[in-house]
Structures are given as structure tokens and as C-alpha cells.
Amino acid sequence: MNSPAAELRVDGVRLLSRLDELAARSAPGPGVTRLAYSAEDEAARALVGSWLREAGLQVRIDTAGNVLGTLPGSAGLPRPLLTGSHLDTVVMGGTLDGAYGVVAAIEVAESLRGRLRHDLVVAAWSNEEGARSTPGMVGSRAAAGTLEPAWLDSPDDDGVPLRARLGADVLTARMGPVEAYLELHVEQGPVLDTAGTVVGAVEGITGQLVGAIDVRSTANHAGTTPMALRQDALAAAAEIVLAIERLALDGAVRVATCGHIRVAPNVRNTIPGRVLLSVDLRDMSDARSEAAWSALVAVVAAVDDRRGTRSQLKVVSRVAAVDCDPCLVALVERAAAARGLGALRLPSGAGHDAQVLSMLGPVGMVFVPSVAGVSHSPGERTESAHLIAGAQVLLDVVAAVDDQPRC
Ligand code: GLV
Ligand code: MN
Ligand code: MN
């Protein structure tokens, strides 16, 4: 790099107005709904592609639907610097989860054009959320070479398999090793906001086990079937939902959630004959998540025995907990201090593309506060000054890694 980091500045006004532009690419309804592979997602990806081109990057879409912009470095170094996040959202999500890290990464590229030794690749990873009941982090898993071929044929909530969304070539999206992957994100939890600290230096990212439970019985008439002779799949599922919560309340796993449920036939005067439940278990110890899943399998078997239901459980996907690179954690703290910002080390309770991309090289993450810790909700908010500060820290860290990759 030719000039001191202090001269490098992101354009905060452009950053905020681009976030507004992306927020407008949403299905109708509260908050932002930009499901992976939807028309809104396509529109957001096209917009980001145009911004990347405007910033002078060479843009390509890989076979996993990742939008990748490359800024060539001056030194012909083999491993690029990689930064970005995702554009898809959950149903009724916020404006910042994912979009912020992508827009900020474009600011980094704008500021560093013509100054880098390494190639810089800016990425908008596809389908991070898995909000259609697919595995999450599909684009980054494809880039990391860890996308399981079996997932391609599983139908999503709309009955469409990933293979039909992406094509069979998705497995060729694998990237080579990188010098470092850096991702900026809103914290999505309360730690920074409560502490009044602007920058989070992420030390590690939680592991996640996603499961599905299919509870079956026989649908029957709600008026004529005596209580002793019915097998109510929804009543059984209700017990299972409480058992999922209990796993975390009893300390078997850090957090445990059933957030998605489908009931059939979903009719007032019919005893439910089938219920599909999602399971989301998270812990920094993958072994604890596995043990909690095994405990749940036993609870479901007991519910089936007692109620005469028949349940099938399957693990939909796993993502391992990872540690961020200690050198990158320290660089984030140093960059924050150099800008007069406080920094706190913390783990990430949310999943991120970064943990998957740790297969390709060292990863680091920068967090900024989420007001009241709210995310995956239309109420997701971060102070504008904090959004700009976080992007500035990302820029300074990328510049520092380019200068001196090994610490
Ligand atoms: C992604 O947002 C996740 O943590 O589920
Ligand atoms: Mn999310
Ligand atoms: Mn996210």
C-alpha cells in the first residue's frame, strides 16, 4: 500500500444510501423479505453487480450463484484477499443482515483500487440463510468445496430441489486458498449495544446443527374420535417443541429453537395427521450439539411410544464452530483503536459464511452493535455512525492484511 491507512476513508453517505436501495428490493410486507433465488434476490444481485462494475471490478457469477468482483493487485500474489457477506434474507428480516457486509466490501474496493498488492475479491454469497428450508450457506459452502451432493436433490418448502435452482455444475464453484477472508456484519445480539462499544472483534463463530422432524399419525374426525383413540400429530409435536426448548434450558446446548412448523391437513375440525418441525441447535462445542440431538431422538421415541405417533428425524445440515484467526482478531482491535473506537472481543451466536470459508484460509469478522440486540426481524437497526465506523474498520483491516499478511 502506498499511503497511510489514515487517509483511507469509506464514503458513508453512499454506504447508507445503497443499503436503502437494497432494502427496497423486497417482497411486500413488514421488514425485508428477499428469499434466496427469488425475483427480489435477483434484483439485489444485479444491483450489486452494477456497483461492483462501477467500482472497476471484474464481475462474474459462479455456478453457485455467488456474485464475485475482482480487483487485481499489483504484485501477482497467488492468494487473494476475500471479503463480503450475503444478500438473501429470512422472511420478514431486516435491512442489514448480510447486505451491510456486501455494501461495505464494495466501499473497501472503491477505496483500495490501485493500492493493493493482493487481488481483492468482493463476494455476495448466495443463500446464506437457508430460509426455504434448504441447508444454509449454500454459496459459501460451494466455494469452500463442502457442499454435499446429496443436498442438491432435496426439495425445499416449494418442492424445488437446489439442483433445479442452481444446476448440477454448482459443485464446480470451489475456490482456491485465500490470504484471508474478512466479513463485516451486525452483531444480531445485545452484547455491543449493552456495553456501549462500537466494534466487535469476533473470536469465534458458533456451530449449528439443523434437523427436521416428521411426526405422522392418522388424520381423523375431530368430533367423533374419542380422546383415548386418537393419535394427534400436533399434540405430539407440541411436546417435542417443548423438549427442544428444554435441551437449552437444561444446559445441554447453548440455544435450541423450533422456528418452522407445518401441519397437515391444517383444518379446524380434523385431528392433525402430520406435522413437520425444524430444529436449530447451536453451541461452540459441536460435540454438545450432537449429544443434544441424540437426547432429542430419545425424547421423540418416547413421545411416539406414549401417543402412537410415528416420527422420523433427520439431520439436514451441520456447520462446525470455528475460531477466528487470532492475528485478524488483534488487527480488528488495533484498527478500531486507531480510529478512536472501543472494541470488545466476543463470540458470534449467529452463523456466518465466514465459518464455512475458514476451509480456504484464516477468517476474521467485525461486528457493529444491533440496537437492543434485534435481528431476523423488521426491527433490526444499527446507528448510522456505527455502520460507517464498522465499514471504516473493515477497510483498515483489509489494508493492513495487504501490507503485512502474517502477524
Ligand atoms: C443466520 O443468520 C443464522 O445464524 O441462522
Ligand atoms: Mn441471518
Ligand atoms: Mn447474516
Coordinates of C-alpha atoms and ligand atoms in Angstrom, one line a residue:
M1 CA 0.0 0.0 0.0
N2 CA 1.4 3.4 -0.9
S3 CA -0.2 5.7 1.7
P4 CA -1.0 5.5 5.4
A5 CA -4.3 3.9 6.4
A6 CA -5.5 7.1 8.0
E7 CA -6.0 8.6 4.5
L8 CA -8.4 5.8 3.5
R9 CA -12.0 6.7 4.0
V10 CA -15.2 4.9 3.1
D11 CA -18.0 7.0 1.6
G12 CA -20.5 6.8 4.4
V13 CA -23.3 8.6 2.6
R14 CA -23.0 6.2 -0.3
L15 CA -22.9 3.2 2.0
L16 CA -26.2 4.2 3.7
S17 CA -28.0 5.1 0.5
R18 CA -27.0 1.8 -1.0
L19 CA -28.4 0.0 2.0
D20 CA -31.7 1.8 1.4
E21 CA -31.6 0.8 -2.3
L22 CA -31.1 -2.8 -1.4
A23 CA -33.9 -2.7 1.3
A24 CA -36.3 -1.6 -1.5
R25 CA -35.6 -5.0 -3.2
S26 CA -38.0 -6.8 -1.0
A27 CA -41.2 -8.8 -1.3
P28 CA -44.2 -6.8 0.1
G29 CA -44.8 -6.9 3.8
P30 CA -43.1 -5.9 7.0
G31 CA -39.3 -5.6 7.0
V32 CA -37.2 -7.1 4.2
T33 CA -38.1 -10.4 2.6
R34 CA -35.5 -11.3 0.0
L35 CA -35.5 -15.1 -0.2
A36 CA -32.7 -16.8 -2.0
Y37 CA -33.4 -17.3 -5.7
S38 CA -36.5 -15.0 -5.6
A39 CA -37.0 -12.2 -8.0
E40 CA -36.1 -9.7 -5.3
D41 CA -32.8 -11.6 -4.6
E42 CA -32.1 -11.5 -8.4
A43 CA -32.7 -7.7 -8.4
A44 CA -30.4 -7.2 -5.4
R45 CA -27.7 -9.3 -7.0
A46 CA -28.0 -7.4 -10.3
L47 CA -27.7 -4.1 -8.4
V48 CA -24.6 -5.2 -6.5
G49 CA -23.1 -6.4 -9.8
S50 CA -23.6 -3.0 -11.3
W51 CA -22.0 -1.3 -8.2
L52 CA -19.0 -3.7 -8.5
R53 CA -18.6 -2.8 -12.1
E54 CA -18.9 0.9 -11.4
A55 CA -16.1 0.4 -8.8
G56 CA -13.9 -1.0 -11.5
L57 CA -14.0 -4.7 -10.5
Q58 CA -14.3 -7.6 -13.0
V59 CA -17.6 -9.3 -12.2
R60 CA -18.6 -12.9 -12.6
I61 CA -21.4 -15.1 -11.2
D62 CA -20.2 -18.5 -10.3
T63 CA -22.1 -21.8 -10.7
A64 CA -23.5 -21.5 -7.1
G65 CA -24.9 -18.1 -7.8
N66 CA -22.3 -16.1 -5.9
V67 CA -21.6 -12.7 -7.3
L68 CA -17.8 -12.2 -7.3
G69 CA -16.0 -9.0 -8.2
T70 CA -12.2 -9.0 -8.5
L71 CA -9.8 -6.0 -8.2
P72 CA -6.4 -7.2 -9.5
G73 CA -3.4 -6.5 -7.2
S74 CA -0.1 -5.2 -8.3
A75 CA 2.2 -8.0 -7.0
G76 CA 0.8 -11.0 -8.8
L77 CA 0.3 -12.8 -5.5
P78 CA -1.4 -16.2 -5.6
R79 CA -3.8 -15.9 -2.8
P80 CA -6.5 -13.1 -2.9
L81 CA -8.0 -11.2 -0.1
L82 CA -11.6 -12.1 0.2
T83 CA -14.4 -10.0 1.8
G84 CA -18.2 -9.9 1.6
S85 CA -21.4 -11.3 3.0
H86 CA -24.8 -12.4 1.7
L87 CA -27.8 -10.6 0.1
D88 CA -30.6 -13.1 0.9
T89 CA -32.8 -12.6 4.0
V90 CA -35.1 -14.6 6.2
V91 CA -38.9 -14.0 5.8
M92 CA -39.6 -10.6 7.4
G93 CA -35.9 -9.8 8.1
G94 CA -34.1 -6.5 8.5
T95 CA -32.2 -4.2 6.2
L96 CA -28.7 -5.1 7.5
D97 CA -28.2 -8.8 8.0
G98 CA -25.9 -9.7 5.1
A99 CA -26.5 -6.6 2.9
Y100 CA -24.3 -4.5 5.2
G101 CA -21.2 -6.6 4.7
V102 CA -21.6 -6.7 1.0
V103 CA -22.1 -2.9 0.6
A104 CA -19.2 -2.2 2.9
A105 CA -17.0 -4.6 1.0
I106 CA -17.7 -2.6 -2.2
E107 CA -16.7 0.6 -0.3
V108 CA -13.4 -1.2 0.6
A109 CA -12.8 -2.0 -3.0
E110 CA -13.5 1.6 -4.1
S111 CA -11.1 3.0 -1.5
L112 CA -8.3 0.5 -2.3
R113 CA -8.5 0.5 -6.1
G114 CA -4.9 0.8 -7.4
R115 CA -3.3 0.5 -4.0
L116 CA -3.3 -3.3 -3.3
R117 CA -0.6 -5.9 -3.7
H118 CA -3.0 -8.8 -3.4
D119 CA -6.0 -9.3 -5.6
L120 CA -9.2 -8.3 -3.7
V121 CA -12.3 -10.4 -4.3
V122 CA -15.6 -9.0 -3.1
A123 CA -18.3 -11.6 -2.7
A124 CA -22.1 -11.7 -2.3
W125 CA -22.6 -15.3 -1.2
S126 CA -25.9 -16.9 -2.3
N127 CA -28.4 -18.5 0.0
E128 CA -26.7 -17.9 3.4
E129 CA -30.0 -18.1 5.3
G130 CA -31.4 -21.4 4.1
A131 CA -34.8 -19.7 4.6
R132 CA -36.6 -22.1 2.2
S133 CA -35.7 -25.0 4.5
T134 CA -32.6 -25.8 2.4
P135 CA -29.2 -26.0 4.2
G136 CA -27.8 -22.5 4.7
M137 CA -24.6 -21.1 3.4
V138 CA -25.1 -22.8 0.1
G139 CA -22.9 -20.4 -2.0
S140 CA -20.0 -20.2 0.5
R141 CA -20.1 -24.0 1.0
A142 CA -19.8 -24.4 -2.7
A143 CA -16.9 -22.0 -2.8
A144 CA -15.3 -23.9 0.1
G145 CA -15.9 -27.3 -1.6
T146 CA -18.1 -28.5 1.3
L147 CA -21.5 -28.6 -0.4
E148 CA -22.8 -32.1 -0.1
P149 CA -24.0 -33.5 -3.4
A150 CA -27.0 -35.2 -1.6
W151 CA -28.4 -31.8 -0.7
L152 CA -28.9 -31.0 -4.4
D153 CA -31.9 -33.4 -4.7
S154 CA -33.8 -32.5 -1.5
P155 CA -36.9 -30.4 -2.2
D156 CA -37.3 -27.1 -0.4
D157 CA -40.5 -25.7 1.0
D158 CA -41.8 -25.1 -2.5
G159 CA -40.9 -28.6 -3.6
V160 CA -38.0 -27.4 -5.7
P161 CA -34.5 -29.0 -5.2
L162 CA -31.3 -27.0 -5.2
R163 CA -30.3 -28.7 -8.4
A164 CA -33.2 -27.1 -10.2
R165 CA -32.4 -23.7 -8.7
L166 CA -28.7 -23.8 -9.5
G167 CA -27.9 -26.6 -11.9
A168 CA -25.7 -29.6 -11.4
D169 CA -22.5 -27.5 -12.0
V170 CA -22.8 -25.9 -8.6
L171 CA -20.1 -28.3 -7.3
T172 CA -17.6 -26.7 -9.6
A173 CA -17.8 -23.3 -7.8
R174 CA -14.9 -24.3 -5.5
M175 CA -12.3 -21.5 -5.0
G176 CA -8.6 -21.8 -4.3
P177 CA -7.0 -20.8 -1.0
V178 CA -7.2 -17.2 0.2
E179 CA -4.8 -15.0 2.1
A180 CA -7.7 -14.1 4.5
Y181 CA -11.5 -13.8 4.5
L182 CA -12.9 -10.8 6.3
E183 CA -16.6 -10.3 6.9
L184 CA -18.4 -7.3 8.5
H185 CA -21.8 -7.9 10.0
V186 CA -24.2 -6.5 12.5
E187 CA -23.9 -8.4 15.8
Q188 CA -27.6 -9.5 15.8
G189 CA -27.4 -9.9 19.6
P190 CA -27.2 -7.4 22.6
V191 CA -23.6 -7.6 23.7
L192 CA -22.1 -4.5 22.0
D193 CA -25.2 -2.3 22.4
T194 CA -25.4 -3.2 26.1
A195 CA -21.7 -2.4 26.6
G196 CA -21.9 0.8 24.6
T197 CA -19.0 -0.4 22.4
V198 CA -18.9 0.2 18.7
V199 CA -16.7 -2.6 17.4
G200 CA -16.8 -6.3 18.0
A201 CA -13.7 -8.3 17.3
V202 CA -15.2 -11.8 16.7
E203 CA -13.2 -14.5 18.3
G204 CA -15.2 -17.5 17.1
I205 CA -18.4 -18.5 15.4
T206 CA -21.0 -20.9 16.8
G207 CA -21.5 -24.3 15.4
Q208 CA -25.0 -25.2 14.2
L209 CA -26.9 -28.5 13.8
V210 CA -30.1 -28.2 11.7
G211 CA -32.6 -31.0 11.9
A212 CA -36.1 -31.9 10.7
I213 CA -38.7 -34.0 12.5
D214 CA -41.7 -35.5 10.6
V215 CA -44.4 -36.6 13.0
R216 CA -47.1 -38.8 11.4
S217 CA -50.3 -40.3 12.6
T218 CA -53.7 -40.8 11.1
A219 CA -55.9 -37.7 10.4
N220 CA -59.4 -38.3 11.7
H221 CA -62.6 -36.5 12.6
A222 CA -62.3 -34.0 15.4
G223 CA -65.9 -34.6 16.6
T224 CA -66.2 -38.3 16.5
T225 CA -62.9 -39.7 17.6
P226 CA -62.7 -40.2 21.4
M227 CA -59.7 -38.8 23.1
A228 CA -58.4 -42.2 24.1
L229 CA -58.5 -43.4 20.5
R230 CA -56.7 -40.6 18.6
Q231 CA -53.1 -40.1 17.7
D232 CA -52.9 -36.3 17.4
A233 CA -49.7 -35.4 15.5
L234 CA -49.8 -31.8 16.5
A235 CA -50.3 -32.6 20.2
A236 CA -47.2 -34.9 19.9
A237 CA -45.3 -32.2 18.1
A238 CA -46.2 -29.7 20.8
E239 CA -44.5 -32.0 23.4
I240 CA -41.5 -32.2 21.0
V241 CA -41.3 -28.4 20.6
L242 CA -41.1 -28.0 24.4
A243 CA -38.5 -30.8 24.6
I244 CA -36.4 -28.9 22.1
E245 CA -36.6 -25.8 24.3
R246 CA -35.8 -27.9 27.3
L247 CA -32.5 -29.0 25.8
A248 CA -31.2 -25.5 26.1
L249 CA -33.0 -24.6 29.4
D250 CA -31.3 -27.7 31.0
G251 CA -27.9 -26.6 29.6
A252 CA -27.4 -29.5 27.2
V253 CA -26.8 -26.9 24.4
R254 CA -26.4 -23.1 24.3
V255 CA -29.6 -22.4 22.3
A256 CA -32.3 -24.6 20.8
T257 CA -35.2 -23.5 18.6
C258 CA -38.1 -24.8 16.6
G259 CA -38.9 -21.9 14.3
H260 CA -40.7 -23.6 11.5
I261 CA -43.8 -25.8 11.6
R262 CA -46.1 -27.2 9.0
V263 CA -49.3 -29.0 9.9
A264 CA -51.4 -31.2 7.6
P265 CA -54.2 -31.0 6.8
N266 CA -54.3 -27.8 9.0
V267 CA -58.1 -27.9 9.3
R268 CA -60.1 -26.9 12.4
N269 CA -62.2 -30.0 12.6
T270 CA -59.7 -32.6 11.6
I271 CA -57.2 -34.1 14.1
P272 CA -53.8 -33.3 12.6
G273 CA -52.2 -36.3 10.8
R274 CA -48.8 -34.9 10.0
V275 CA -46.5 -32.2 11.4
L276 CA -43.1 -31.1 10.1
L277 CA -40.8 -29.4 12.7
S278 CA -37.5 -27.7 12.2
V279 CA -34.7 -28.0 14.8
D280 CA -31.9 -25.5 15.2
L281 CA -29.2 -26.3 17.8
R282 CA -26.2 -24.1 18.4
D283 CA -23.1 -24.3 20.5
M284 CA -19.4 -23.5 20.4
S285 CA -18.9 -27.2 21.0
D286 CA -20.0 -29.4 18.1
A287 CA -19.9 -32.4 20.4
R288 CA -22.5 -30.8 22.7
S289 CA -24.8 -30.2 19.7
E290 CA -24.5 -33.8 18.7
A291 CA -25.2 -35.0 22.2
A292 CA -28.3 -32.8 22.4
W293 CA -29.6 -34.2 19.1
S294 CA -29.2 -37.7 20.4
A295 CA -31.1 -36.8 23.5
L296 CA -33.9 -35.3 21.3
V297 CA -34.0 -38.5 19.3
A298 CA -34.7 -40.4 22.5
V299 CA -37.4 -38.0 23.7
V300 CA -39.2 -38.2 20.3
A301 CA -39.1 -42.1 20.5
A302 CA -40.7 -41.8 24.0
V303 CA -43.4 -39.5 22.7
D304 CA -44.2 -41.9 19.8
D305 CA -44.4 -44.8 22.3
R306 CA -46.9 -43.0 24.5
R307 CA -49.0 -41.4 21.8
G308 CA -48.9 -43.9 19.0
T309 CA -47.4 -41.4 16.5
R310 CA -44.6 -42.4 14.1
S311 CA -41.8 -39.8 13.8
Q312 CA -38.7 -39.7 11.6
L313 CA -35.8 -37.4 12.4
K314 CA -33.0 -36.3 10.1
V315 CA -30.1 -34.0 10.3
V316 CA -30.5 -31.5 7.5
S317 CA -27.1 -29.9 7.8
R318 CA -24.2 -29.3 10.2
V319 CA -21.8 -26.4 10.3
A320 CA -18.8 -26.7 12.6
A321 CA -17.9 -24.0 15.2
V322 CA -14.7 -22.2 14.2
D323 CA -12.2 -19.9 15.8
C324 CA -11.3 -16.7 14.0
D325 CA -7.7 -16.2 13.3
P326 CA -6.0 -14.6 16.4
C327 CA -3.9 -12.4 14.2
L328 CA -7.0 -11.0 12.5
V329 CA -8.8 -10.6 15.8
A330 CA -5.9 -8.5 17.0
L331 CA -5.9 -6.5 13.8
V332 CA -9.6 -5.6 14.2
E333 CA -8.9 -4.4 17.7
R334 CA -5.9 -2.3 16.5
A335 CA -7.8 -0.8 13.6
A336 CA -10.7 0.2 16.0
A337 CA -8.2 1.8 18.4
A338 CA -6.5 3.7 15.6
R339 CA -9.9 5.2 14.7
G340 CA -10.6 6.1 18.4
L341 CA -13.2 3.4 18.7
G342 CA -13.7 0.9 21.6
A343 CA -13.6 -2.8 20.8
L344 CA -14.7 -5.9 22.6
R345 CA -13.9 -9.5 21.9
L346 CA -17.0 -11.7 21.6
P347 CA -18.2 -14.9 20.0
S348 CA -20.8 -14.9 17.3
G349 CA -24.0 -16.6 18.2
A350 CA -25.3 -16.4 14.6
G351 CA -23.9 -18.4 11.8
H352 CA -21.9 -16.8 9.0
D353 CA -20.4 -17.6 5.6
A354 CA -17.0 -16.9 7.3
Q355 CA -17.2 -20.2 9.3
V356 CA -17.5 -22.2 6.1
L357 CA -14.9 -20.2 4.3
S358 CA -12.4 -21.0 7.1
M359 CA -11.6 -24.0 4.8
L360 CA -9.9 -21.6 2.4
G361 CA -7.8 -19.6 4.8
P362 CA -7.8 -17.6 8.0
V363 CA -11.0 -15.8 8.8
G364 CA -11.8 -12.6 10.7
M365 CA -15.1 -10.8 11.5
V366 CA -16.0 -7.3 12.5
F367 CA -19.3 -6.7 14.3
V368 CA -21.1 -3.4 15.0
P369 CA -23.9 -3.0 17.6
S370 CA -27.5 -4.1 16.8
V371 CA -29.9 -1.7 18.6
A372 CA -31.4 -3.7 21.5
G373 CA -29.9 -6.9 20.0
V374 CA -32.7 -7.3 17.5
S375 CA -32.2 -9.1 14.2
H376 CA -34.1 -11.5 11.9
S377 CA -36.9 -9.0 12.4
P378 CA -38.2 -5.9 10.8
G379 CA -37.0 -4.1 13.9
E380 CA -33.3 -4.7 13.1
R381 CA -31.4 -1.4 13.4
T382 CA -27.8 -0.1 13.8
E383 CA -26.9 3.6 14.3
S384 CA -25.7 5.1 11.0
A385 CA -22.5 6.3 12.6
H386 CA -21.8 2.8 13.8
L387 CA -22.4 1.4 10.3
I388 CA -19.9 3.8 8.8
A389 CA -17.4 3.2 11.6
G390 CA -17.6 -0.6 11.0
A391 CA -17.0 -0.2 7.3
Q392 CA -14.0 2.0 8.1
V393 CA -12.6 -0.7 10.4
L394 CA -13.1 -3.3 7.7
L395 CA -11.3 -1.1 5.2
D396 CA -8.4 -0.5 7.6
V397 CA -8.1 -4.2 8.4
V398 CA -8.1 -5.2 4.7
A399 CA -5.4 -2.6 4.0
A400 CA -3.3 -3.9 7.0
V401 CA -3.6 -7.5 5.9
D402 CA -2.5 -6.5 2.4
D403 CA 0.5 -4.7 3.8
Q404 CA 1.5 -7.5 6.2
P405 CA -0.4 -10.7 5.7
R406 CA 1.3 -12.6 8.6
C407 CA 1.5 -11.2 12.1
Ligands
GLV1 C1 -28.0 -16.9 10.0 O1 -28.5 -15.8 10.1 C2 -28.2 -17.7 11.1 O2 -27.4 -17.6 12.1 O3 -29.1 -18.5 11.1
MN2 MN -29.4 -14.1 9.1
MN3 MN -26.1 -12.8 8.1

